[in-house]
Amino acid sequence: MLFHLILYTHVDKKIKHIGTKSGKLLLFGGVYSNLQALEKLIAIAKSEGVAAENCISTGDIIGYCAQPEETVQLFRKWGARSIAGNVELQLANDSEDCGCDFKSGSRCDNFSKTWFPYTKGYLSEGSLAWISEIPENISFQYAGKTVTVVHGNYGNISEFVFKSNANSSKENCFIATNSDVIIAGHCGLPFHQTFKGKLWLNPGVIGMPANDGTTRVWYMTLEIENNEIKYTHRSFEYDYKKAQRLMYANHLPEAYADTLSSGIWDNMEILPEIEKMGQGIPINLDNLNTNIVPPKKQKKMADSYYDPKDLRKFSKITEWSEELGTKFFDYYGKVFEEGALSAREKSLIALAVSHVVKCPYCIDAYTKDGLQKGITKEEMMEAVHVGAAIESGATLVHGVQMMNKYDKLSM
């Protein structure tokens, strides 16, 4: 797809100007400490002959995943360019939260209280010093056009800008930066949009899937063709299983680790309604690149009444009965605190009971919980047998009631 725009000139102290770029560019964002995804992207760039200085990140090099220090070191060695995401900005300011602008008390806000301190504590002084030097925005000339790279939006690094929303913010961004093309990140979904003679591009992120039910992650390439910009959305697969295992092993939010394999976000609290409708529908690469809107796919009827994804919706039971639901979760959390029984012992009990009451959601949850607590598969299976024995014994002992009733009626 080709796009022609008018050239503007602009100077702003908040923007680092890097001159004129030529050749093929590779755009990406949201590495999120996912070392395995970054390794694969670097291999792609090298195989396609894209120089490191022509690879540009929209920020959040570090984040949810388990290897922030290794990711920073590899990124620095590679030599690609990046702007600061909200995570880098918060770390540079020695802040206590990620600055993602999540709603207070939301699931993402609560998860950030786990992964952000982990990230902050894991980084070396050298990496933190390097992070503090990353520019907030960069701009360059490309095919005779002014291009500016922002994270969320210019002047609001944490704004969630999607294709279906924030039109006035997009317009203000073009005006404030005097740009023809904006390359943005933060929202986690790849898209492009022509807007009043300008072009807004979001390459997506490589550290997490795009909520489309696949494990693919996203980036973009830019090329000059007939003095115009040709932009192409691209995706790739990588060793997500290793990234996921490391997240489990380091006790990072399980919901985010699960997303690496499910391709489904744990929640959609940041998404506008139109983007919510795309959850679980694989992004069609051809349609994305030709600007064709794919028809909404009819959801297949589930193979059973149980859907593993429903486990993520457990907290929603409070929506129909907030007082009782909240009391239940308070009680539930209290039960699993360390007490006369260890958390490990309680996890094994929960696993056994899960099988007795035949709850597939609980079986999934406490198998993962046990694995994280170092419980072996032999211990898990033995706990299941204990549950089965008690259940069988309970059934048989009620046979005495049958025998008593029979004797009484047959007298």
PDB file of N, CA and C in Angstrom, residues 76 101 119 297:
ATOM      1  N   ARG A  76      21.065  -3.586  23.390  1.00  0.00           N
ATOM      2  CA  ARG A  76      22.208  -2.667  23.279  1.00  0.00           C
ATOM      3  C   ARG A  76      23.267  -3.229  22.327  1.00  0.00           C
ATOM      4  N   ASP A 101      -1.034   3.558  33.089  1.00  0.00           N
ATOM      5  CA  ASP A 101      -2.337   4.208  33.112  1.00  0.00           C
ATOM      6  C   ASP A 101      -3.474   3.197  33.207  1.00  0.00           C
ATOM      7  N   THR A 119      11.038  -6.477  37.666  1.00  0.00           N
ATOM      8  CA  THR A 119      11.857  -5.879  36.607  1.00  0.00           C
ATOM      9  C   THR A 119      12.854  -4.881  37.182  1.00  0.00           C
ATOM     10  N   LYS A 297     -16.281 -13.386  11.901  1.00  0.00           N
ATOM     11  CA  LYS A 297     -16.458 -14.828  11.853  1.00  0.00           C
ATOM     12  C   LYS A 297     -17.461 -15.267  12.902  1.00  0.00           C
TER      13      LYS A 297
END
